[in-house]
Amino acid sequence: MMNGESHLRQNYSGDLQCLPDLGTLVFINISDVEKYISGVVMAEGGAGKNLEYFKTQAIIARTYMYKYFDKHSSDKYNVCDNTHCQAYNGFSTDTLLNKATLETRGLVILDKDSSLIISAFHSNCGGETSSSDDVWLSGQPYLKSVVDPYCITSRNATWRKSYPVNEWLSYIRKSGYKGNIENPSIFNFHQDSRLTDYKIGSLKIPLRTIREDLNLRSTFFSVFAVGDSIILKGRGYGHGVGLCQEGAMEMAARGFNYKQIIDFYYFGVLISDIKNAVALP
Ligand SMILES: [Zn+2]
Ligand SMILES: [Zn+2]
């Protein structure tokens, strides 16, 4: 909670443990699971959203927590409080959010073999989510591409970036392009639906490499040569895999419930109590 001064005050509940670690101290908050989940939804999703959206995000956070419960076992705690695991800045004081956590208490998302899913999500898919095998090289049957009509007018639906032609050319040369450039229109490239590679002549550059190299919001962009500039017109924000947060918010605002939202973004999954999850291999 901001106190108006320059530092951040965070409220925790439960117990506090303190361990020495190479000359520093590690503070461990021993928290009730559901209080922790509310805190994560607060930190990752923000306050002021619709109840069904909060429920969706609580189930995603709970699924993630149980799936990676042993991630820090060698550090003598379960999960850290930054995005390496899930952001957590202490408990939530938002009543609607806490109600959503309580009403979905214990619920997680399971695949057809009753294993906890990788509950990936991102800010905005730009109108089409990514298939996990296109992004991570290892595919999950429940993380398939879906056309999303719900997020396309949201805040992060589009972006734009421009480069001088020479700068773009030197990047493309560094990436292996050997041909001549007679006209910058050779750089033009269209993505009406998501592709995996930028093609220029016979060269293919993976879009996720370009996104990483140039720090782009997404891989879902088209390229246009306009005068001395190369314009990138992009859609969405994030890797695009799994649930689209801005789409989910809009679905909740239009009256869909958390089950319908989760079913829309994750294929063939089951929402069930954590008791029904099979132990991980
Ligand atoms: Zn961590
Ligand atoms: Zn979307």
PDB file of C-alpha atoms and ligand atoms in Angstrom:
ATOM      1  CA  MET A   1       0.000   0.000   0.000  1.00  0.00           C
ATOM      2  CA  MET A   2       1.437   3.381  -0.937  1.00  0.00           C
ATOM      3  CA  ASN A   3       1.587   5.718   2.026  1.00  0.00           C
ATOM      4  CA  GLY A   4       2.173   8.854  -0.002  1.00  0.00           C
ATOM      5  CA  GLU A   5       5.831   8.983   0.971  1.00  0.00           C
ATOM      6  CA  SER A   6       8.581   7.612  -1.204  1.00  0.00           C
ATOM      7  CA  HIS A   7       8.611   4.057   0.101  1.00  0.00           C
ATOM      8  CA  LEU A   8       6.229   1.180  -0.390  1.00  0.00           C
ATOM      9  CA  ARG A   9       4.441  -0.378   2.566  1.00  0.00           C
ATOM     10  CA  GLN A  10       3.387  -3.985   2.147  1.00  0.00           C
ATOM     11  CA  ASN A  11       1.086  -5.881   4.475  1.00  0.00           C
ATOM     12  CA  TYR A  12       1.628  -9.537   5.215  1.00  0.00           C
ATOM     13  CA  SER A  13      -0.313 -12.041   7.254  1.00  0.00           C
ATOM     14  CA  GLY A  14       0.747 -15.392   8.686  1.00  0.00           C
ATOM     15  CA  ASP A  15       4.193 -16.017  10.139  1.00  0.00           C
ATOM     16  CA  LEU A  16       7.605 -14.643   9.372  1.00  0.00           C
ATOM     17  CA  GLN A  17      10.777 -16.674   9.303  1.00  0.00           C
ATOM     18  CA  CYS A  18      14.219 -15.220   8.872  1.00  0.00           C
ATOM     19  CA  LEU A  19      17.196 -17.184   7.523  1.00  0.00           C
ATOM     20  CA  PRO A  20      20.814 -16.087   7.098  1.00  0.00           C
ATOM     21  CA  ASP A  21      22.101 -16.509   3.543  1.00  0.00           C
ATOM     22  CA  LEU A  22      25.713 -15.618   2.650  1.00  0.00           C
ATOM     23  CA  GLY A  23      25.792 -12.450   4.709  1.00  0.00           C
ATOM     24  CA  THR A  24      22.239 -11.386   3.873  1.00  0.00           C
ATOM     25  CA  LEU A  25      18.898 -12.201   5.434  1.00  0.00           C
ATOM     26  CA  VAL A  26      16.077 -13.994   3.685  1.00  0.00           C
ATOM     27  CA  PHE A  27      12.601 -13.233   5.001  1.00  0.00           C
ATOM     28  CA  ILE A  28      10.083 -15.989   4.508  1.00  0.00           C
ATOM     29  CA  ASN A  29       6.371 -15.326   4.811  1.00  0.00           C
ATOM     30  CA  ILE A  30       4.491 -18.435   5.909  1.00  0.00           C
ATOM     31  CA  SER A  31       1.080 -17.699   4.510  1.00  0.00           C
ATOM     32  CA  ASP A  32      -2.269 -19.365   4.166  1.00  0.00           C
ATOM     33  CA  VAL A  33      -2.541 -20.613   0.542  1.00  0.00           C
ATOM     34  CA  GLU A  34      -5.686 -18.626  -0.297  1.00  0.00           C
ATOM     35  CA  LYS A  35      -4.332 -15.395   1.214  1.00  0.00           C
ATOM     36  CA  TYR A  36      -1.212 -15.845  -0.878  1.00  0.00           C
ATOM     37  CA  ILE A  37      -3.355 -16.429  -4.012  1.00  0.00           C
ATOM     38  CA  SER A  38      -5.299 -13.183  -3.397  1.00  0.00           C
ATOM     39  CA  GLY A  39      -1.997 -11.351  -3.042  1.00  0.00           C
ATOM     40  CA  VAL A  40      -0.746 -12.768  -6.364  1.00  0.00           C
ATOM     41  CA  VAL A  41      -3.953 -11.804  -8.209  1.00  0.00           C
ATOM     42  CA  MET A  42      -3.610  -8.320  -6.725  1.00  0.00           C
ATOM     43  CA  ALA A  43       0.010  -8.043  -7.859  1.00  0.00           C
ATOM     44  CA  GLU A  44      -0.431  -9.616 -11.309  1.00  0.00           C
ATOM     45  CA  GLY A  45      -3.911  -8.533 -12.290  1.00  0.00           C
ATOM     46  CA  GLY A  46      -4.406  -5.309 -10.369  1.00  0.00           C
ATOM     47  CA  ALA A  47      -7.508  -4.152  -8.564  1.00  0.00           C
ATOM     48  CA  GLY A  48     -10.803  -2.812  -9.886  1.00  0.00           C
ATOM     49  CA  LYS A  49     -11.769  -5.686 -12.185  1.00  0.00           C
ATOM     50  CA  ASN A  50     -14.855  -7.834 -12.582  1.00  0.00           C
ATOM     51  CA  LEU A  51     -15.585 -10.747 -10.184  1.00  0.00           C
ATOM     52  CA  GLU A  52     -15.465 -13.477 -12.840  1.00  0.00           C
ATOM     53  CA  TYR A  53     -12.147 -12.133 -14.095  1.00  0.00           C
ATOM     54  CA  PHE A  54     -10.720 -12.250 -10.564  1.00  0.00           C
ATOM     55  CA  LYS A  55     -11.949 -15.847 -10.196  1.00  0.00           C
ATOM     56  CA  THR A  56     -10.243 -16.779 -13.472  1.00  0.00           C
ATOM     57  CA  GLN A  57      -6.974 -15.180 -12.398  1.00  0.00           C
ATOM     58  CA  ALA A  58      -7.170 -16.813  -8.925  1.00  0.00           C
ATOM     59  CA  ILE A  59      -7.550 -20.283 -10.479  1.00  0.00           C
ATOM     60  CA  ILE A  60      -4.618 -19.607 -12.800  1.00  0.00           C
ATOM     61  CA  ALA A  61      -2.429 -18.406  -9.903  1.00  0.00           C
ATOM     62  CA  ARG A  62      -3.386 -21.406  -7.749  1.00  0.00           C
ATOM     63  CA  THR A  63      -2.645 -23.837 -10.606  1.00  0.00           C
ATOM     64  CA  TYR A  64       0.747 -22.232 -11.111  1.00  0.00           C
ATOM     65  CA  MET A  65       1.569 -22.288  -7.407  1.00  0.00           C
ATOM     66  CA  TYR A  66       0.849 -26.004  -7.007  1.00  0.00           C
ATOM     67  CA  LYS A  67       2.618 -26.903 -10.233  1.00  0.00           C
ATOM     68  CA  TYR A  68       5.831 -25.165  -9.161  1.00  0.00           C
ATOM     69  CA  PHE A  69       5.584 -25.752  -5.428  1.00  0.00           C
ATOM     70  CA  ASP A  70       9.093 -27.262  -5.270  1.00  0.00           C
ATOM     71  CA  LYS A  71      10.801 -24.633  -7.403  1.00  0.00           C
ATOM     72  CA  HIS A  72      12.737 -23.238  -4.413  1.00  0.00           C
ATOM     73  CA  SER A  73      13.014 -26.312  -2.222  1.00  0.00           C
ATOM     74  CA  SER A  74      16.805 -25.934  -2.133  1.00  0.00           C
ATOM     75  CA  ASP A  75      16.323 -22.366  -0.802  1.00  0.00           C
ATOM     76  CA  LYS A  76      14.106 -23.715   2.002  1.00  0.00           C
ATOM     77  CA  TYR A  77      10.929 -22.050   0.788  1.00  0.00           C
ATOM     78  CA  ASN A  78       8.302 -22.829  -1.870  1.00  0.00           C
ATOM     79  CA  VAL A  79       7.978 -19.779  -4.097  1.00  0.00           C
ATOM     80  CA  CYS A  80       9.709 -16.410  -4.413  1.00  0.00           C
ATOM     81  CA  ASP A  81       7.793 -13.131  -4.630  1.00  0.00           C
ATOM     82  CA  ASN A  82       8.910 -11.848  -8.031  1.00  0.00           C
ATOM     83  CA  THR A  83       8.000 -12.846 -11.578  1.00  0.00           C
ATOM     84  CA  HIS A  84      10.450 -15.768 -11.499  1.00  0.00           C
ATOM     85  CA  CYS A  85       7.563 -17.463  -9.679  1.00  0.00           C
ATOM     86  CA  GLN A  86       4.606 -15.074  -9.301  1.00  0.00           C
ATOM     87  CA  ALA A  87       4.609 -11.448  -8.167  1.00  0.00           C
ATOM     88  CA  TYR A  88       3.438 -11.151  -4.556  1.00  0.00           C
ATOM     89  CA  ASN A  89       3.512  -7.982  -2.470  1.00  0.00           C
ATOM     90  CA  GLY A  90       1.609  -9.127   0.590  1.00  0.00           C
ATOM     91  CA  PHE A  91      -2.083  -9.723   1.068  1.00  0.00           C
ATOM     92  CA  SER A  92      -4.925  -8.106  -0.850  1.00  0.00           C
ATOM     93  CA  THR A  93      -7.318  -5.615   0.717  1.00  0.00           C
ATOM     94  CA  ASP A  94      -9.707  -5.665  -2.265  1.00  0.00           C
ATOM     95  CA  THR A  95     -12.996  -7.194  -1.049  1.00  0.00           C
ATOM     96  CA  LEU A  96     -14.223  -8.319  -4.479  1.00  0.00           C
ATOM     97  CA  LEU A  97     -10.889  -9.937  -5.247  1.00  0.00           C
ATOM     98  CA  ASN A  98     -10.837 -11.735  -1.884  1.00  0.00           C
ATOM     99  CA  LYS A  99     -14.393 -12.928  -2.510  1.00  0.00           C
ATOM    100  CA  ALA A 100     -13.306 -14.359  -5.889  1.00  0.00           C
ATOM    101  CA  THR A 101     -10.457 -16.281  -4.252  1.00  0.00           C
ATOM    102  CA  LEU A 102     -12.740 -17.623  -1.528  1.00  0.00           C
ATOM    103  CA  GLU A 103     -15.431 -18.705  -4.010  1.00  0.00           C
ATOM    104  CA  THR A 104     -12.891 -20.659  -6.062  1.00  0.00           C
ATOM    105  CA  ARG A 105     -11.025 -22.024  -3.013  1.00  0.00           C
ATOM    106  CA  GLY A 106      -8.954 -25.096  -3.955  1.00  0.00           C
ATOM    107  CA  LEU A 107      -9.849 -24.996  -7.672  1.00  0.00           C
ATOM    108  CA  VAL A 108      -7.118 -25.611 -10.236  1.00  0.00           C
ATOM    109  CA  ILE A 109      -6.937 -26.400 -13.971  1.00  0.00           C
ATOM    110  CA  LEU A 110      -6.116 -29.984 -14.967  1.00  0.00           C
ATOM    111  CA  ASP A 111      -5.371 -31.526 -18.371  1.00  0.00           C
ATOM    112  CA  LYS A 112      -7.034 -34.706 -19.642  1.00  0.00           C
ATOM    113  CA  ASP A 113      -4.596 -36.815 -17.598  1.00  0.00           C
ATOM    114  CA  SER A 114      -5.487 -34.886 -14.418  1.00  0.00           C
ATOM    115  CA  SER A 115      -2.090 -33.169 -14.293  1.00  0.00           C
ATOM    116  CA  LEU A 116      -1.840 -29.478 -13.417  1.00  0.00           C
ATOM    117  CA  ILE A 117      -1.553 -27.463 -16.626  1.00  0.00           C
ATOM    118  CA  ILE A 118       1.052 -24.816 -17.404  1.00  0.00           C
ATOM    119  CA  SER A 119      -1.338 -21.913 -16.808  1.00  0.00           C
ATOM    120  CA  ALA A 120       0.410 -19.471 -19.148  1.00  0.00           C
ATOM    121  CA  PHE A 121      -1.092 -16.037 -19.694  1.00  0.00           C
ATOM    122  CA  HIS A 122      -0.110 -12.713 -21.244  1.00  0.00           C
ATOM    123  CA  SER A 123      -1.438  -9.172 -21.467  1.00  0.00           C
ATOM    124  CA  ASN A 124      -3.045  -9.075 -24.938  1.00  0.00           C
ATOM    125  CA  CYS A 125      -2.892 -11.563 -27.841  1.00  0.00           C
ATOM    126  CA  GLY A 126      -3.751  -9.020 -30.557  1.00  0.00           C
ATOM    127  CA  GLY A 127      -6.724 -11.077 -31.754  1.00  0.00           C
ATOM    128  CA  GLU A 128      -5.123 -14.521 -31.967  1.00  0.00           C
ATOM    129  CA  THR A 129      -3.264 -16.442 -29.260  1.00  0.00           C
ATOM    130  CA  SER A 130      -0.040 -18.331 -30.046  1.00  0.00           C
ATOM    131  CA  SER A 131       0.363 -22.069 -30.108  1.00  0.00           C
ATOM    132  CA  SER A 132       2.837 -23.121 -27.398  1.00  0.00           C
ATOM    133  CA  ASP A 133       4.937 -25.175 -29.841  1.00  0.00           C
ATOM    134  CA  ASP A 134       5.564 -22.038 -31.933  1.00  0.00           C
ATOM    135  CA  VAL A 135       6.884 -20.138 -28.927  1.00  0.00           C
ATOM    136  CA  TRP A 136       8.535 -22.659 -26.622  1.00  0.00           C
ATOM    137  CA  LEU A 137       9.382 -25.505 -29.025  1.00  0.00           C
ATOM    138  CA  SER A 138       7.553 -27.902 -26.718  1.00  0.00           C
ATOM    139  CA  GLY A 139       3.832 -27.960 -27.341  1.00  0.00           C
ATOM    140  CA  GLN A 140       1.003 -28.618 -24.910  1.00  0.00           C
ATOM    141  CA  PRO A 141      -2.309 -29.844 -26.340  1.00  0.00           C
ATOM    142  CA  TYR A 142      -4.232 -27.338 -24.202  1.00  0.00           C
ATOM    143  CA  LEU A 143      -2.117 -24.363 -25.339  1.00  0.00           C
ATOM    144  CA  LYS A 144      -3.314 -24.012 -28.939  1.00  0.00           C
ATOM    145  CA  SER A 145      -3.938 -20.933 -31.002  1.00  0.00           C
ATOM    146  CA  VAL A 146      -7.435 -19.423 -30.750  1.00  0.00           C
ATOM    147  CA  VAL A 147      -8.937 -16.443 -32.578  1.00  0.00           C
ATOM    148  CA  ASP A 148      -9.840 -13.936 -29.851  1.00  0.00           C
ATOM    149  CA  PRO A 149     -12.452 -11.316 -30.742  1.00  0.00           C
ATOM    150  CA  TYR A 150     -12.561  -9.937 -27.175  1.00  0.00           C
ATOM    151  CA  CYS A 151      -9.262  -8.064 -26.799  1.00  0.00           C
ATOM    152  CA  ILE A 152      -8.943  -6.232 -30.097  1.00  0.00           C
ATOM    153  CA  THR A 153     -10.086  -2.833 -28.836  1.00  0.00           C
ATOM    154  CA  SER A 154      -8.260  -3.048 -25.486  1.00  0.00           C
ATOM    155  CA  ARG A 155      -5.341  -0.920 -24.385  1.00  0.00           C
ATOM    156  CA  ASN A 156      -2.544  -3.224 -25.555  1.00  0.00           C
ATOM    157  CA  ALA A 157      -4.211  -4.413 -28.769  1.00  0.00           C
ATOM    158  CA  THR A 158      -1.883  -2.554 -31.146  1.00  0.00           C
ATOM    159  CA  TRP A 159       1.587  -1.030 -31.215  1.00  0.00           C
ATOM    160  CA  ARG A 160       3.830   0.657 -33.737  1.00  0.00           C
ATOM    161  CA  LYS A 161       7.551   1.153 -34.059  1.00  0.00           C
ATOM    162  CA  SER A 162       9.643   2.646 -36.836  1.00  0.00           C
ATOM    163  CA  TYR A 163      13.269   2.337 -37.909  1.00  0.00           C
ATOM    164  CA  PRO A 164      15.362   4.189 -40.489  1.00  0.00           C
ATOM    165  CA  VAL A 165      15.766   1.871 -43.516  1.00  0.00           C
ATOM    166  CA  ASN A 166      19.548   1.674 -42.964  1.00  0.00           C
ATOM    167  CA  GLU A 167      19.161   0.570 -39.393  1.00  0.00           C
ATOM    168  CA  TRP A 168      16.688  -2.120 -40.398  1.00  0.00           C
ATOM    169  CA  LEU A 169      18.974  -3.249 -43.222  1.00  0.00           C
ATOM    170  CA  SER A 170      21.951  -3.553 -40.905  1.00  0.00           C
ATOM    171  CA  TYR A 171      19.881  -5.639 -38.477  1.00  0.00           C
ATOM    172  CA  ILE A 172      18.720  -7.896 -41.312  1.00  0.00           C
ATOM    173  CA  ARG A 173      22.308  -8.246 -42.599  1.00  0.00           C
ATOM    174  CA  LYS A 174      23.485  -9.188 -39.102  1.00  0.00           C
ATOM    175  CA  SER A 175      20.796 -11.840 -39.115  1.00  0.00           C
ATOM    176  CA  GLY A 176      22.267 -13.370 -42.280  1.00  0.00           C
ATOM    177  CA  TYR A 177      20.781 -11.525 -45.264  1.00  0.00           C
ATOM    178  CA  LYS A 178      23.285 -11.410 -48.124  1.00  0.00           C
ATOM    179  CA  GLY A 179      21.197 -10.123 -51.031  1.00  0.00           C
ATOM    180  CA  ASN A 180      21.033  -6.683 -52.578  1.00  0.00           C
ATOM    181  CA  ILE A 181      18.389  -4.137 -51.740  1.00  0.00           C
ATOM    182  CA  GLU A 182      16.984  -2.547 -54.848  1.00  0.00           C
ATOM    183  CA  ASN A 183      13.873  -1.308 -53.169  1.00  0.00           C
ATOM    184  CA  PRO A 184      13.025  -1.214 -49.450  1.00  0.00           C
ATOM    185  CA  SER A 185       9.674  -2.799 -50.321  1.00  0.00           C
ATOM    186  CA  ILE A 186      11.587  -6.092 -50.249  1.00  0.00           C
ATOM    187  CA  PHE A 187      11.242  -5.800 -46.442  1.00  0.00           C
ATOM    188  CA  ASN A 188       7.452  -5.795 -46.571  1.00  0.00           C
ATOM    189  CA  PHE A 189       5.843  -8.594 -44.643  1.00  0.00           C
ATOM    190  CA  HIS A 190       2.269  -9.394 -43.684  1.00  0.00           C
ATOM    191  CA  GLN A 191       0.771 -11.238 -40.758  1.00  0.00           C
ATOM    192  CA  ASP A 192      -3.006 -11.451 -40.938  1.00  0.00           C
ATOM    193  CA  SER A 193      -2.827 -14.465 -38.712  1.00  0.00           C
ATOM    194  CA  ARG A 194       0.215 -15.468 -36.671  1.00  0.00           C
ATOM    195  CA  LEU A 195       3.283 -16.778 -38.515  1.00  0.00           C
ATOM    196  CA  THR A 196       6.548 -18.066 -37.027  1.00  0.00           C
ATOM    197  CA  ASP A 197       9.170 -16.529 -39.342  1.00  0.00           C
ATOM    198  CA  TYR A 198       9.938 -13.239 -41.052  1.00  0.00           C
ATOM    199  CA  LYS A 199      10.744 -14.073 -44.688  1.00  0.00           C
ATOM    200  CA  ILE A 200      12.950 -11.877 -46.810  1.00  0.00           C
ATOM    201  CA  GLY A 201      14.100 -13.430 -50.096  1.00  0.00           C
ATOM    202  CA  SER A 202      15.135 -16.949 -49.165  1.00  0.00           C
ATOM    203  CA  LEU A 203      16.089 -15.990 -45.606  1.00  0.00           C
ATOM    204  CA  LYS A 204      13.870 -16.859 -42.670  1.00  0.00           C
ATOM    205  CA  ILE A 205      14.334 -15.220 -39.275  1.00  0.00           C
ATOM    206  CA  PRO A 206      12.272 -16.588 -36.380  1.00  0.00           C
ATOM    207  CA  LEU A 207       9.890 -13.855 -35.223  1.00  0.00           C
ATOM    208  CA  ARG A 208      10.639 -14.643 -31.595  1.00  0.00           C
ATOM    209  CA  THR A 209      14.343 -13.891 -32.270  1.00  0.00           C
ATOM    210  CA  ILE A 210      13.408 -10.502 -33.746  1.00  0.00           C
ATOM    211  CA  ARG A 211      11.119  -9.779 -30.785  1.00  0.00           C
ATOM    212  CA  GLU A 212      13.929 -10.554 -28.361  1.00  0.00           C
ATOM    213  CA  ASP A 213      16.661  -8.680 -30.283  1.00  0.00           C
ATOM    214  CA  LEU A 214      14.586  -5.526 -30.753  1.00  0.00           C
ATOM    215  CA  ASN A 215      12.635  -5.702 -27.508  1.00  0.00           C
ATOM    216  CA  LEU A 216       9.270  -5.694 -29.286  1.00  0.00           C
ATOM    217  CA  ARG A 217       5.920  -6.047 -27.557  1.00  0.00           C
ATOM    218  CA  SER A 218       4.972  -9.135 -29.572  1.00  0.00           C
ATOM    219  CA  THR A 219       5.886 -11.303 -32.580  1.00  0.00           C
ATOM    220  CA  PHE A 220       2.540 -10.481 -34.215  1.00  0.00           C
ATOM    221  CA  PHE A 221       3.574  -7.611 -36.504  1.00  0.00           C
ATOM    222  CA  SER A 222       3.645  -6.627 -40.162  1.00  0.00           C
ATOM    223  CA  VAL A 223       6.425  -4.650 -41.846  1.00  0.00           C
ATOM    224  CA  PHE A 224       5.946  -1.750 -44.266  1.00  0.00           C
ATOM    225  CA  ALA A 225       8.576   0.282 -46.103  1.00  0.00           C
ATOM    226  CA  VAL A 226       7.398   3.894 -46.211  1.00  0.00           C
ATOM    227  CA  GLY A 227       9.867   6.413 -47.678  1.00  0.00           C
ATOM    228  CA  ASP A 228      13.075   6.214 -45.611  1.00  0.00           C
ATOM    229  CA  SER A 229      11.413   4.357 -42.797  1.00  0.00           C
ATOM    230  CA  ILE A 230      10.496   0.813 -41.961  1.00  0.00           C
ATOM    231  CA  ILE A 231       7.283   0.748 -39.986  1.00  0.00           C
ATOM    232  CA  LEU A 232       6.357  -2.194 -37.774  1.00  0.00           C
ATOM    233  CA  LYS A 233       2.635  -2.385 -37.116  1.00  0.00           C
ATOM    234  CA  GLY A 234       2.113  -4.777 -34.277  1.00  0.00           C
ATOM    235  CA  ARG A 235      -0.710  -6.447 -32.418  1.00  0.00           C
ATOM    236  CA  GLY A 236      -0.854  -7.587 -28.793  1.00  0.00           C
ATOM    237  CA  TYR A 237       1.562  -7.565 -25.884  1.00  0.00           C
ATOM    238  CA  GLY A 238       3.384 -10.616 -24.577  1.00  0.00           C
ATOM    239  CA  HIS A 239       4.218 -14.142 -25.799  1.00  0.00           C
ATOM    240  CA  GLY A 240       0.582 -14.777 -26.711  1.00  0.00           C
ATOM    241  CA  VAL A 241       0.386 -18.270 -25.172  1.00  0.00           C
ATOM    242  CA  GLY A 242      -2.588 -19.315 -23.040  1.00  0.00           C
ATOM    243  CA  LEU A 243      -5.012 -16.838 -21.525  1.00  0.00           C
ATOM    244  CA  CYS A 244      -5.201 -13.280 -22.869  1.00  0.00           C
ATOM    245  CA  GLN A 245      -5.791 -11.044 -19.830  1.00  0.00           C
ATOM    246  CA  GLU A 246      -7.424  -8.145 -21.640  1.00  0.00           C
ATOM    247  CA  GLY A 247      -9.650 -10.578 -23.567  1.00  0.00           C
ATOM    248  CA  ALA A 248     -10.589 -12.336 -20.325  1.00  0.00           C
ATOM    249  CA  MET A 249     -11.446  -8.986 -18.713  1.00  0.00           C
ATOM    250  CA  GLU A 250     -13.708  -8.137 -21.627  1.00  0.00           C
ATOM    251  CA  MET A 251     -15.369 -11.584 -21.541  1.00  0.00           C
ATOM    252  CA  ALA A 252     -16.074 -11.109 -17.820  1.00  0.00           C
ATOM    253  CA  ALA A 253     -17.462  -7.632 -18.498  1.00  0.00           C
ATOM    254  CA  ARG A 254     -19.799  -9.141 -21.147  1.00  0.00           C
ATOM    255  CA  GLY A 255     -21.180 -11.663 -18.664  1.00  0.00           C
ATOM    256  CA  PHE A 256     -19.149 -14.821 -19.297  1.00  0.00           C
ATOM    257  CA  ASN A 257     -18.278 -16.803 -16.146  1.00  0.00           C
ATOM    258  CA  TYR A 258     -14.831 -18.069 -15.164  1.00  0.00           C
ATOM    259  CA  LYS A 259     -15.513 -21.579 -16.552  1.00  0.00           C
ATOM    260  CA  GLN A 260     -16.399 -20.172 -19.975  1.00  0.00           C
ATOM    261  CA  ILE A 261     -13.350 -17.898 -19.927  1.00  0.00           C
ATOM    262  CA  ILE A 262     -10.947 -20.695 -18.978  1.00  0.00           C
ATOM    263  CA  ASP A 263     -12.518 -23.052 -21.559  1.00  0.00           C
ATOM    264  CA  PHE A 264     -12.132 -20.419 -24.242  1.00  0.00           C
ATOM    265  CA  TYR A 265      -8.364 -20.008 -23.776  1.00  0.00           C
ATOM    266  CA  TYR A 266      -7.267 -23.496 -22.624  1.00  0.00           C
ATOM    267  CA  PHE A 267      -8.395 -26.489 -24.724  1.00  0.00           C
ATOM    268  CA  GLY A 268      -9.925 -29.635 -23.277  1.00  0.00           C
ATOM    269  CA  VAL A 269      -9.147 -28.802 -19.655  1.00  0.00           C
ATOM    270  CA  LEU A 270     -11.011 -29.544 -16.455  1.00  0.00           C
ATOM    271  CA  ILE A 271     -11.491 -27.201 -13.513  1.00  0.00           C
ATOM    272  CA  SER A 272     -11.296 -29.303 -10.391  1.00  0.00           C
ATOM    273  CA  ASP A 273     -10.223 -29.375  -6.755  1.00  0.00           C
ATOM    274  CA  ILE A 274      -6.489 -29.744  -6.170  1.00  0.00           C
ATOM    275  CA  LYS A 275      -7.298 -33.054  -4.408  1.00  0.00           C
ATOM    276  CA  ASN A 276      -8.044 -34.554  -7.848  1.00  0.00           C
ATOM    277  CA  ALA A 277      -4.682 -33.637  -9.366  1.00  0.00           C
ATOM    278  CA  VAL A 278      -2.307 -36.524  -9.956  1.00  0.00           C
ATOM    279  CA  ALA A 279       1.149 -36.285  -8.431  1.00  0.00           C
ATOM    280  CA  LEU A 280       3.750 -34.940 -10.827  1.00  0.00           C
ATOM    281  CA  PRO A 281       6.137 -37.488 -12.349  1.00  0.00           C
TER     282      PRO A 281
HETATM  283 ZN    ZN B   1      10.964 -18.063  -7.924  1.00  0.00          ZN
HETATM  284 ZN    ZN B   2      -6.618 -11.602 -26.854  1.00  0.00          ZN
END
